[in-house]
PDB file of C-alpha atoms and ligand atoms in Angstrom:
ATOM      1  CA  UNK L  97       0.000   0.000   0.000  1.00  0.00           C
ATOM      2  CA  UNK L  98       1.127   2.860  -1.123  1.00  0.00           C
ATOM      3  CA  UNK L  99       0.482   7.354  -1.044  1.00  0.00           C
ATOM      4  CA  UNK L 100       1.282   8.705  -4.136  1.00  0.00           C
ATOM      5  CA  UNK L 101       0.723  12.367  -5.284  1.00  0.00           C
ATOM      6  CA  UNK L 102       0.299  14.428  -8.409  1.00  0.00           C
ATOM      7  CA  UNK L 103      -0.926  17.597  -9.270  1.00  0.00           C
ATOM      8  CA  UNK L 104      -1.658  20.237 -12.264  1.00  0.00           C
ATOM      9  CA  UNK L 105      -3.195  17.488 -14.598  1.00  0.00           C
ATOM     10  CA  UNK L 106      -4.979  20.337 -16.371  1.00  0.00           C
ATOM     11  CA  UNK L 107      -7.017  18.260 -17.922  1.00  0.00           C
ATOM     12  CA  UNK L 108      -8.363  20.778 -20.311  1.00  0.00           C
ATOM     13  CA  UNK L 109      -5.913  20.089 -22.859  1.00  0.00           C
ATOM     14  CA  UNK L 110      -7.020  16.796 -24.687  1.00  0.00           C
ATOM     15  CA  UNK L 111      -3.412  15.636 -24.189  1.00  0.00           C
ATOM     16  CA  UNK L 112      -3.797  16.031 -20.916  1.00  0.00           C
ATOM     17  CA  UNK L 113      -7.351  13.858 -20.624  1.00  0.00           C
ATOM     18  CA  UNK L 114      -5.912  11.483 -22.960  1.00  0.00           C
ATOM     19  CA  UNK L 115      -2.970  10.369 -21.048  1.00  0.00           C
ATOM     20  CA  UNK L 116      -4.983  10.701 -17.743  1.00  0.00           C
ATOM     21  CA  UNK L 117      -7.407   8.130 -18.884  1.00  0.00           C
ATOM     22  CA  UNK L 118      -4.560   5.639 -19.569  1.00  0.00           C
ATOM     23  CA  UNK L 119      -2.823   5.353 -15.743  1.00  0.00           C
ATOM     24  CA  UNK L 120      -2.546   2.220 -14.710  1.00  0.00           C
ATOM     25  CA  UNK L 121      -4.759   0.202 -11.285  1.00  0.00           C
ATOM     26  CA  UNK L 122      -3.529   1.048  -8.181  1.00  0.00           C
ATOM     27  CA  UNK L 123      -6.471  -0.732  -5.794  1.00  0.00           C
ATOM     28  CA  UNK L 124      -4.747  -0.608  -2.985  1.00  0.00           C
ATOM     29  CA  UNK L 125      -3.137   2.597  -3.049  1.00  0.00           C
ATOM     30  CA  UNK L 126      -4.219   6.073  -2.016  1.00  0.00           C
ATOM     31  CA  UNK L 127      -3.511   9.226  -3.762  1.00  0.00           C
ATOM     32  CA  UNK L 128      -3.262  12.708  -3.658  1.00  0.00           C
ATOM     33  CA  UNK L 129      -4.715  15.536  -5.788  1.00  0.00           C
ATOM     34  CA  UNK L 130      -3.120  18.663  -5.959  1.00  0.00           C
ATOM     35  CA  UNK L 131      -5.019  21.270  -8.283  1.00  0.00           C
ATOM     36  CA  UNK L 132      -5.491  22.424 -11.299  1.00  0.00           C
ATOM     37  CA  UNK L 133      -7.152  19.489 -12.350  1.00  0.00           C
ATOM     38  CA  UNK L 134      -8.860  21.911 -15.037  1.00  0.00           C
ATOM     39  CA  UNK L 135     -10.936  25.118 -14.842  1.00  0.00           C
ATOM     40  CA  UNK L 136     -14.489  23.605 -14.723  1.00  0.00           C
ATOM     41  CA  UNK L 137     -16.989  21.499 -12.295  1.00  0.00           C
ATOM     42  CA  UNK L 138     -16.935  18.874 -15.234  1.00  0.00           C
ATOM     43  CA  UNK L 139     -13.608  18.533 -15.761  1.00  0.00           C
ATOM     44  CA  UNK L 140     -13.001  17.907 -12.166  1.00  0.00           C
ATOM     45  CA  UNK L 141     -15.872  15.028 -12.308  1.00  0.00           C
ATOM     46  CA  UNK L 142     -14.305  13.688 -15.539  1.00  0.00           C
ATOM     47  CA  UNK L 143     -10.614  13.464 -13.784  1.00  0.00           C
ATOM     48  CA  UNK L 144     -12.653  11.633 -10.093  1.00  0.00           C
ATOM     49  CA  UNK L 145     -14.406   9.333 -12.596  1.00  0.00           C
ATOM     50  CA  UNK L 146     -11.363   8.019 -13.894  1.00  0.00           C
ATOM     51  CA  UNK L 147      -9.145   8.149 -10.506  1.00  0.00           C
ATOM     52  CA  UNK L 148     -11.402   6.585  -8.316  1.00  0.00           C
ATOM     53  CA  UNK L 149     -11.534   3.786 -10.404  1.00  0.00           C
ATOM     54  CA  UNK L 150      -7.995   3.566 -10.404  1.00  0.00           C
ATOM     55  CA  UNK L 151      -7.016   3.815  -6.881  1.00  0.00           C
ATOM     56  CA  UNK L 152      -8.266   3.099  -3.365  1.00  0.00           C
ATOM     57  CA  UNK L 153      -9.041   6.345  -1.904  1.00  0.00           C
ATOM     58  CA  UNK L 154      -8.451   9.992  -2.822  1.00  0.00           C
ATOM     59  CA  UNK L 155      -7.451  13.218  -1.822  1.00  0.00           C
ATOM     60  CA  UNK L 156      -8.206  17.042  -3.618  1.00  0.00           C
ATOM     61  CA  UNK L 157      -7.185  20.395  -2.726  1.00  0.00           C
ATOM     62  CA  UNK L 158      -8.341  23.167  -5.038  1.00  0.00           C
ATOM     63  CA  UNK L 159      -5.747  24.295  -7.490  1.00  0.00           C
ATOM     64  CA  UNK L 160      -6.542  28.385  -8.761  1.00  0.00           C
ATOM     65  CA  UNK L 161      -7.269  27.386 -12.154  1.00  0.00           C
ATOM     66  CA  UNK L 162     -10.541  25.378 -10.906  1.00  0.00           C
ATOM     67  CA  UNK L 163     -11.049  28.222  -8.879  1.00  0.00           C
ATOM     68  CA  UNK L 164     -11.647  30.524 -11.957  1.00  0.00           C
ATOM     69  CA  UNK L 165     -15.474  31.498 -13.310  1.00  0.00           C
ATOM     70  CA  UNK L 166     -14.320  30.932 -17.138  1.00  0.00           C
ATOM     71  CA  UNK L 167     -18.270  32.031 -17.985  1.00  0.00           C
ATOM     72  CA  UNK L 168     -20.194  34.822 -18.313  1.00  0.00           C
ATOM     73  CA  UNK L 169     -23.055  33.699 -17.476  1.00  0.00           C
ATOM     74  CA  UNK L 170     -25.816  34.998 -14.976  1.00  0.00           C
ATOM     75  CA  UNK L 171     -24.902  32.696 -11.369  1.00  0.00           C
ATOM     76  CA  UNK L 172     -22.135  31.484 -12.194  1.00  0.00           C
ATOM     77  CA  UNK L 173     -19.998  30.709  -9.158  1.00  0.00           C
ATOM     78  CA  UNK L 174     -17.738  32.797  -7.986  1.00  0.00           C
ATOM     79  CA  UNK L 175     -14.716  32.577  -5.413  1.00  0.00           C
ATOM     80  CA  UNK L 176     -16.145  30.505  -2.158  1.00  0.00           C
ATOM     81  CA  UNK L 177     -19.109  29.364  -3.966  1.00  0.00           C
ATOM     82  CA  UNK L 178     -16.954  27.927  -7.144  1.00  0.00           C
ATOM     83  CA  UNK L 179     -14.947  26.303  -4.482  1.00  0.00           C
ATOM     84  CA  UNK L 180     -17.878  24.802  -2.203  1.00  0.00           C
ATOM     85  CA  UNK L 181     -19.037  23.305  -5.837  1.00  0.00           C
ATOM     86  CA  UNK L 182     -16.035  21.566  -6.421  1.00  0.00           C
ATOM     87  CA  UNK L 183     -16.079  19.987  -3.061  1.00  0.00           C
ATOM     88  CA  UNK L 184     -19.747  18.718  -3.627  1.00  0.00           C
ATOM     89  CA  UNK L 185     -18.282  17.002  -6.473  1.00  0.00           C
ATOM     90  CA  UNK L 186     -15.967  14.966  -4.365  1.00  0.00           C
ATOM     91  CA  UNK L 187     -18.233  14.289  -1.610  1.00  0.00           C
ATOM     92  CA  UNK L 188     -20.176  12.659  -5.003  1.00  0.00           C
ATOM     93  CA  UNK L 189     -16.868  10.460  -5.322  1.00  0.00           C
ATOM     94  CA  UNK L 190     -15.805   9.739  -1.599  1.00  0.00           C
ATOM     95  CA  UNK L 191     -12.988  12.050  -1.953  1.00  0.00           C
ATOM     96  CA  UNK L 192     -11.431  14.125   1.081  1.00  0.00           C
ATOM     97  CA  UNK L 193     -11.133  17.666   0.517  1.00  0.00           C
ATOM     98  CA  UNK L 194     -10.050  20.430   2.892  1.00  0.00           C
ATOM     99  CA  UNK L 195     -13.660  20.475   4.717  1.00  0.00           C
ATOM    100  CA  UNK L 196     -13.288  17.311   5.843  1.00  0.00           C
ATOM    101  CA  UNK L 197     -11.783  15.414   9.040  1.00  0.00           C
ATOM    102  CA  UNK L 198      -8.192  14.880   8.736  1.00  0.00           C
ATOM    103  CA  UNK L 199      -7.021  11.181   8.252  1.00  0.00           C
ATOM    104  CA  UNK L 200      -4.240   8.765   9.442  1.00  0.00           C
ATOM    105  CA  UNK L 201      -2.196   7.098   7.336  1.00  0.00           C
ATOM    106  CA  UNK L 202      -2.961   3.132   7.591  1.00  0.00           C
ATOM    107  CA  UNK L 203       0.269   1.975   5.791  1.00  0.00           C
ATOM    108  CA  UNK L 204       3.536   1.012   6.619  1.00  0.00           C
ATOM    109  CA  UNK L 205       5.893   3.650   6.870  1.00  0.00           C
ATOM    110  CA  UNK L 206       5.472   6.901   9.657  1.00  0.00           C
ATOM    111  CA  UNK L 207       2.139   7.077  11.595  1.00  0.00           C
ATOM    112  CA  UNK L 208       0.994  10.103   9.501  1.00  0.00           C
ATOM    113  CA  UNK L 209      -2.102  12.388   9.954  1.00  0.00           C
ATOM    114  CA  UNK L 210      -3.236  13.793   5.974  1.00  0.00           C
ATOM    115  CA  UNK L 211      -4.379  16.981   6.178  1.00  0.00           C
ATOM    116  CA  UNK L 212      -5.452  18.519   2.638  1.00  0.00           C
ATOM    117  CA  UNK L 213      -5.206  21.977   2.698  1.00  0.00           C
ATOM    118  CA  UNK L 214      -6.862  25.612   0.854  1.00  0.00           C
ATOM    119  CA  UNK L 215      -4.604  28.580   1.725  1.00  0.00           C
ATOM    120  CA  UNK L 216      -4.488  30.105  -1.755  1.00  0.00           C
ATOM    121  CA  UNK L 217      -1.669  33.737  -1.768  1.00  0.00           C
ATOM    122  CA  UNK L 218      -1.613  36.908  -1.087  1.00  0.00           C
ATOM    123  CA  UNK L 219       1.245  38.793  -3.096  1.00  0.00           C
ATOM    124  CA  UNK L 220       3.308  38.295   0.034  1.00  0.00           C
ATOM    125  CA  UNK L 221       6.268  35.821  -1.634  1.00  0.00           C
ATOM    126  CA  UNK L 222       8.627  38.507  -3.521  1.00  0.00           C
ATOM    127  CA  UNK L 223      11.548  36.617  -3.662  1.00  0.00           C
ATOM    128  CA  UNK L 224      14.557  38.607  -5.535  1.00  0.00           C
ATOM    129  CA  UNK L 225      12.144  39.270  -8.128  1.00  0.00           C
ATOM    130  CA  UNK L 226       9.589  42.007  -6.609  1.00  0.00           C
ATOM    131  CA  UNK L 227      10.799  44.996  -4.057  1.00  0.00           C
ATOM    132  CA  UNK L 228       9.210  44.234  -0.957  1.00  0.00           C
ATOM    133  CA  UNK L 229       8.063  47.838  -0.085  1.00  0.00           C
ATOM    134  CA  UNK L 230       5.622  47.622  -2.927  1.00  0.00           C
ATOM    135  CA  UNK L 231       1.597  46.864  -1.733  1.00  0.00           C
ATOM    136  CA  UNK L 232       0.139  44.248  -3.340  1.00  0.00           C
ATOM    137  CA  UNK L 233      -1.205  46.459  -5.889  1.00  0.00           C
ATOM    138  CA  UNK L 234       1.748  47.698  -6.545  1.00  0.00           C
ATOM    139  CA  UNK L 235       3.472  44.383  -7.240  1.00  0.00           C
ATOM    140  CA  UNK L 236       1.156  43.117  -9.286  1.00  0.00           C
ATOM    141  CA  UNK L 237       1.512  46.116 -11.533  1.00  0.00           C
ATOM    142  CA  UNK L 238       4.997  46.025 -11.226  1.00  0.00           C
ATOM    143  CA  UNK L 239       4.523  42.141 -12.408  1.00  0.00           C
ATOM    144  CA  UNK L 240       2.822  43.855 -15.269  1.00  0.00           C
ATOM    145  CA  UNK L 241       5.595  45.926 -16.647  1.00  0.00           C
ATOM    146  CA  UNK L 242       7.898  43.120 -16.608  1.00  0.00           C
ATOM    147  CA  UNK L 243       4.960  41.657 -19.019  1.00  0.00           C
ATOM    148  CA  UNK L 244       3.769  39.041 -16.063  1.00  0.00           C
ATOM    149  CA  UNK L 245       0.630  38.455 -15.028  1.00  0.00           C
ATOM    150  CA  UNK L 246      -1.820  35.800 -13.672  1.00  0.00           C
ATOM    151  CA  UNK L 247      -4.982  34.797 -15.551  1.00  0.00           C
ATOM    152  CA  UNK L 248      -6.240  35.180 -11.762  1.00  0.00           C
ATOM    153  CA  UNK L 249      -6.643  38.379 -11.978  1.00  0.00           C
ATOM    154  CA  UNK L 250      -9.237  38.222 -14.229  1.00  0.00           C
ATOM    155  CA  UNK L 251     -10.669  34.948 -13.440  1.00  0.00           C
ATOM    156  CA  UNK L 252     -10.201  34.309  -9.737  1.00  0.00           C
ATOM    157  CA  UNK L 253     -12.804  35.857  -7.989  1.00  0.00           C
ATOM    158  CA  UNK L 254     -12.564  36.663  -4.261  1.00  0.00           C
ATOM    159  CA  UNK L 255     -16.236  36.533  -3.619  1.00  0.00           C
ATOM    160  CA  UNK L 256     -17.479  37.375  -0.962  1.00  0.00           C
ATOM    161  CA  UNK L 257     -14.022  38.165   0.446  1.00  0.00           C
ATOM    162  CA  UNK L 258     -12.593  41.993  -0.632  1.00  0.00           C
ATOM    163  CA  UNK L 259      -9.832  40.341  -2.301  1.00  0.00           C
ATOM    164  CA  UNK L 260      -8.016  37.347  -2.601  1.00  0.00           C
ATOM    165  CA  UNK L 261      -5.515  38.426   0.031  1.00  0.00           C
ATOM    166  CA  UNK L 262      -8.315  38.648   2.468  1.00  0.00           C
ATOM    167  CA  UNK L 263      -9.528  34.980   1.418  1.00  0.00           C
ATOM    168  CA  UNK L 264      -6.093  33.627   1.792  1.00  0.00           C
ATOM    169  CA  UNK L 265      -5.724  35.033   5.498  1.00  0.00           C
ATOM    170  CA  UNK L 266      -9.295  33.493   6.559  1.00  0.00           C
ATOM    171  CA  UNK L 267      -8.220  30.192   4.856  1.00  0.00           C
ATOM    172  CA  UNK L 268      -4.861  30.347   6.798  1.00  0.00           C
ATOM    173  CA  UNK L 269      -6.262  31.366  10.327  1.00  0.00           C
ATOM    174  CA  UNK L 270      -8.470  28.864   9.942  1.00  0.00           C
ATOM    175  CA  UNK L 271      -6.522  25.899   8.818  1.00  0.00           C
ATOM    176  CA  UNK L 272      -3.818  26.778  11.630  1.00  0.00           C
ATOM    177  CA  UNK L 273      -6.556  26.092  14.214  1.00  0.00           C
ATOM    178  CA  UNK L 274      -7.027  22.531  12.941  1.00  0.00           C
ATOM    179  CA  UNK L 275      -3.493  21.951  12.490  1.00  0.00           C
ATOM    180  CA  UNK L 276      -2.696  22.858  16.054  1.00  0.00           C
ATOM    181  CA  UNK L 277      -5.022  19.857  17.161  1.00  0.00           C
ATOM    182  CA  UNK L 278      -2.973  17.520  15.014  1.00  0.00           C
ATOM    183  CA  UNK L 279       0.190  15.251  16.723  1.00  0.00           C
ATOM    184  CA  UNK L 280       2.517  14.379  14.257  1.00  0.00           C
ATOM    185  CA  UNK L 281       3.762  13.553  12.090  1.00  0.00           C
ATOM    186  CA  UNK L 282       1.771  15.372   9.197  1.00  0.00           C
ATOM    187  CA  UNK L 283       1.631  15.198   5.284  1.00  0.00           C
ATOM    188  CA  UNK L 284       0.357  18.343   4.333  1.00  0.00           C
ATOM    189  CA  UNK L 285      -1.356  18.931   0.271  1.00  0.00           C
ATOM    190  CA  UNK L 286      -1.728  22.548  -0.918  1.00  0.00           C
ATOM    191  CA  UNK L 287      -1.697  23.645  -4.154  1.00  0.00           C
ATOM    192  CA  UNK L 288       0.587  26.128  -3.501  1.00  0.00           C
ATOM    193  CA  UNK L 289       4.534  25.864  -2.147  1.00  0.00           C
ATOM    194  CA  UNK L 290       4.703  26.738   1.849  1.00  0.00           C
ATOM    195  CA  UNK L 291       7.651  28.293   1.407  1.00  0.00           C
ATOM    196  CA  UNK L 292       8.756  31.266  -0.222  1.00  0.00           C
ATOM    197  CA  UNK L 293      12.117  29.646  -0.979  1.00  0.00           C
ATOM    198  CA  UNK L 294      10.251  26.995  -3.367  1.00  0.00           C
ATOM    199  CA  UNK L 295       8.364  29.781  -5.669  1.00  0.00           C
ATOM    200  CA  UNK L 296      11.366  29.807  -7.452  1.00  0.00           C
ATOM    201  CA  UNK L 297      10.712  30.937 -11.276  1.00  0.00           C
ATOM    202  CA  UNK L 298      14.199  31.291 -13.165  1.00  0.00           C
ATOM    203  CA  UNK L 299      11.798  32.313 -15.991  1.00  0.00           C
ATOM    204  CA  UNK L 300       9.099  34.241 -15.167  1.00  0.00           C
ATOM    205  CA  UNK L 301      10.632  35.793 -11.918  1.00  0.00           C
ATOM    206  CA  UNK L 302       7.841  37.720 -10.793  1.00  0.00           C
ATOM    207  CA  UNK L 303       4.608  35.258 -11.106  1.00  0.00           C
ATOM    208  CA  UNK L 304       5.914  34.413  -7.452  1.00  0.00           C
ATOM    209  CA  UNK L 305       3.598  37.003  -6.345  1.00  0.00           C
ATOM    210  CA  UNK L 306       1.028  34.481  -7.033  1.00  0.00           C
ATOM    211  CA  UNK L 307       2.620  31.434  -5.620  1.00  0.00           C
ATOM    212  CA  UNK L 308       1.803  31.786  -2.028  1.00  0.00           C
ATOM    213  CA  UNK L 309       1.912  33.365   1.555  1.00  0.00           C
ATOM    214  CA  UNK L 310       4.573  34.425   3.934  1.00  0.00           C
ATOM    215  CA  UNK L 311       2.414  33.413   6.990  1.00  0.00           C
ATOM    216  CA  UNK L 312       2.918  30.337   6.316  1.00  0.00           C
ATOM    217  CA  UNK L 313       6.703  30.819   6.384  1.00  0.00           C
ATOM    218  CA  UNK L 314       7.296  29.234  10.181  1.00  0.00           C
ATOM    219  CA  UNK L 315       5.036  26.160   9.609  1.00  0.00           C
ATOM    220  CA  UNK L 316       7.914  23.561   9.187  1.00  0.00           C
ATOM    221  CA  UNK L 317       8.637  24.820  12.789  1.00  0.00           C
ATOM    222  CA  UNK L 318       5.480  25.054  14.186  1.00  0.00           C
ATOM    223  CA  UNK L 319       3.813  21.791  12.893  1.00  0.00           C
ATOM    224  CA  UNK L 320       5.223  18.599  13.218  1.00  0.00           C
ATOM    225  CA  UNK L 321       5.086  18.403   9.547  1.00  0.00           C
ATOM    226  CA  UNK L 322       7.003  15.230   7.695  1.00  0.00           C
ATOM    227  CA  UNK L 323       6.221  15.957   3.787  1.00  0.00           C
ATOM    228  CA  UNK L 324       4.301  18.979   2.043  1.00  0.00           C
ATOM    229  CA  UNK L 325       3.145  18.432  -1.339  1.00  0.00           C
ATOM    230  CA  UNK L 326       2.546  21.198  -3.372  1.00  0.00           C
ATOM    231  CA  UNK L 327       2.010  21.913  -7.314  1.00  0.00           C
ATOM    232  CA  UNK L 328       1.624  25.063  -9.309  1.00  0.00           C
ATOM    233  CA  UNK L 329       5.132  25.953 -10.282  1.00  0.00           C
ATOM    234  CA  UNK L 330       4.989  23.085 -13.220  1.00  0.00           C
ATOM    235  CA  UNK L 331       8.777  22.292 -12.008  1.00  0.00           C
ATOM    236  CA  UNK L 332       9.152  19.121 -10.259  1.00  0.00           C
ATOM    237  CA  UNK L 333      11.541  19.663  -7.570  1.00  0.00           C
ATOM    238  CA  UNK L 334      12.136  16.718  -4.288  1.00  0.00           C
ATOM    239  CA  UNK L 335      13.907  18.840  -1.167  1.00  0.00           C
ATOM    240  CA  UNK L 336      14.595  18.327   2.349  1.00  0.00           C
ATOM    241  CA  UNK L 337      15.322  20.688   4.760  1.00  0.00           C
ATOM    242  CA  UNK L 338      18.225  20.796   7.362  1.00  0.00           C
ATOM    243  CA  UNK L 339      15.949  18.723   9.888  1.00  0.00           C
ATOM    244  CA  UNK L 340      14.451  16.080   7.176  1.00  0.00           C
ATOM    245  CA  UNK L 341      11.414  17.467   6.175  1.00  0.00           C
ATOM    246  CA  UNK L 342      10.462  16.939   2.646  1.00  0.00           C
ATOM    247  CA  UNK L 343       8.750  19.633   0.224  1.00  0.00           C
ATOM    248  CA  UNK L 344       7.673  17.753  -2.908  1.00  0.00           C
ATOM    249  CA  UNK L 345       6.138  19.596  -6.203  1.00  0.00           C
ATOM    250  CA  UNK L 346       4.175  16.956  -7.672  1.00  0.00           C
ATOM    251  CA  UNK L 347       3.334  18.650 -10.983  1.00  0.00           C
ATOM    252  CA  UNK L 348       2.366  17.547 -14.733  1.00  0.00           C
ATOM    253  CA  UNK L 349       1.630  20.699 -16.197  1.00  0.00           C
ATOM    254  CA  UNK L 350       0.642  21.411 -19.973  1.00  0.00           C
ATOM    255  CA  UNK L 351       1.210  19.199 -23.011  1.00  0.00           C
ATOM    256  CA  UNK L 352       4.550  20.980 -23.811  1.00  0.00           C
ATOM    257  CA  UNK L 353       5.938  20.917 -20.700  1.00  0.00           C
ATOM    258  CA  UNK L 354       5.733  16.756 -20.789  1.00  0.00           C
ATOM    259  CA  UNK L 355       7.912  15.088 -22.942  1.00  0.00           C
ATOM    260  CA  UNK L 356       5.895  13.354 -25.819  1.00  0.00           C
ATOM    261  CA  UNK L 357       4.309   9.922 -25.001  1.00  0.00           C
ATOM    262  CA  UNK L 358       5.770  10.007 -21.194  1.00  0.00           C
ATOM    263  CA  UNK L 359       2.738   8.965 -19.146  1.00  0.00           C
ATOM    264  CA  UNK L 360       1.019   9.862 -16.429  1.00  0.00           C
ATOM    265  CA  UNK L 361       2.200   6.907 -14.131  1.00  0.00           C
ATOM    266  CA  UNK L 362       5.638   7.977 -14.359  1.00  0.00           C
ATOM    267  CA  UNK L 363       4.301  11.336 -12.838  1.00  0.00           C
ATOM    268  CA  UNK L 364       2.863   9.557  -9.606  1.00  0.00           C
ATOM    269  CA  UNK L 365       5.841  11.108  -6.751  1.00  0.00           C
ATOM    270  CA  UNK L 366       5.862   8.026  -3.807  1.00  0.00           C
ATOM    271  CA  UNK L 367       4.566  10.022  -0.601  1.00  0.00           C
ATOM    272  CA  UNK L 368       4.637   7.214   1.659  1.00  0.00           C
ATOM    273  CA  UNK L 369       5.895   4.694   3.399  1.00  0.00           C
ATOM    274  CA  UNK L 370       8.853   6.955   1.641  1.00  0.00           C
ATOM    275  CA  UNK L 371      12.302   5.859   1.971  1.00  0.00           C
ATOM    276  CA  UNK L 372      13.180   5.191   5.308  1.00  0.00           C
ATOM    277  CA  UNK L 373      14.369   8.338   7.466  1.00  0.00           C
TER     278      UNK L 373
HETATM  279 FE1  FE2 N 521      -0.936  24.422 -12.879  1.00  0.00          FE
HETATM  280 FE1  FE2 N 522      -1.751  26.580 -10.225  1.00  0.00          FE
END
């Protein structure tokens, strides 16, 4: 038995969907999702249908791009309520989300606790790429100039937050209460890196602006964390820190970012039981 983890399928592109729905069984293995499965209700379904056939139980955190309202049209969700659809859609399919309970891990390997997790950014990360001084305004038109900027901006609606800043502080206040009820050691799935040192774009410098939040900066030291895995920066990276924790991006990303005919099994990143440590 075994925890594997991916993330960024964007399943939108038919590349994408086509190698998805050619991953191998995995019956007794579990698996987590982390975001940007695609931009729509549907093509989150379409992605569960084929996973939970696949493997033994699943986990989803919401990635931005299925947070975005890609229509126009009169109610359609926006911000929380996009995101309370897309959980509905894994209740449909048994699969834990950030609303519900935390888990153990039943397999060999550490004792850990699962905890999927929502915490979205807030313009905080800068790394050398954005003066720190600037407001988040500020940055993100300073992002701009440089010829940078996030779909999000557009599509990513804070509703009924002011902005998405505000969203991401509620998310992390609240999350930090139910971590602080957790005993180690924890695997912890966001879409987004934890730390500011792993929103590391050698290309597109300043789209770390949208790659996270500072408060979550002192988490390694303040949970009893083991592995986070993360997505969004389509480059997989596998790091520990000075004590042994690992931070794992887990992503696919688009069509040409994957090397023609690699599949998606060779994607799956081993979570647990992990070598040993
Ligand atoms: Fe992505
Ligand atoms: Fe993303």
């Amino acid at each position: 038995m075994k925890l594997y983890a991916i993330s960024d399928l964007h399943i939108s592109h038919p590349e994408n969907m086509r190698a998805l729905s050619e991953i191998g069984r995995y019956p007794d293995d579990w698996l987590l999702l982390g975001g940007d499965i695609g931009e729509t209700v549907e093509e989150l379904e379409a992605c569960l249908k084929v996973l939970t056939e696949r493997f033994a139980r699943l986990f989803w955190v919401p990635g931005n791009h299925e947070l975005w309202t890609t229509t126009e049209a009169p109610g359609a969700a926006r911000g929380e309520a996009k995101y309370h659809e897309l959980v509905e859609v894994c209740r449909k399919y048994q699969v834990l989300t950030p609303e519900d309970d935390y888990i153990k891990w039943p397999g060999n390997g550490p004792a850990c606790t699962i905890a999927p997790v929502f915490l979205l950014y807030d313009y905080s990360f800068r790394g050398d790429a954005v003066p720190r001084d600037l407001d988040a305004a500020a940055a993100v038109q300073y992002s701009q100039s440089k010829r940078v900027l996030c779909t999000d901006e557009a599509l990513l609606h804070p509703d009924p937050y002011p902005d998405r800043a505000a969203w991401c502080r509620a998310r992390v206040e609240l999350t930090e209460k139910r971590l602080a009820a957790v005993e180690g050691p924890l695997v912890l799935l966001n879409h987004f890196p934890l730390r500011e040192e792993d929103a590391d774009l050698p290309r597109v410098p300043t789209f770390v602006l949208w790659c996270g939040t500072r408060l979550t900066e002192d988490w390694p030291e303040r949970f009893p964390i083991h592995t986070v895995v993360y997505g969004h920066l389509h480059i997989r990276r596998d790091k520990r820190n000075a004590v042994g924790q690992r931070f794992v991006d887990v992503s696919v990303g688009y069509p040409r970012q994957r090397a023609a005919g690699r599949s998606i099994d060779s994607f799956l990143v081993e979570i647990l039981p992990g070598s040993a440590d």
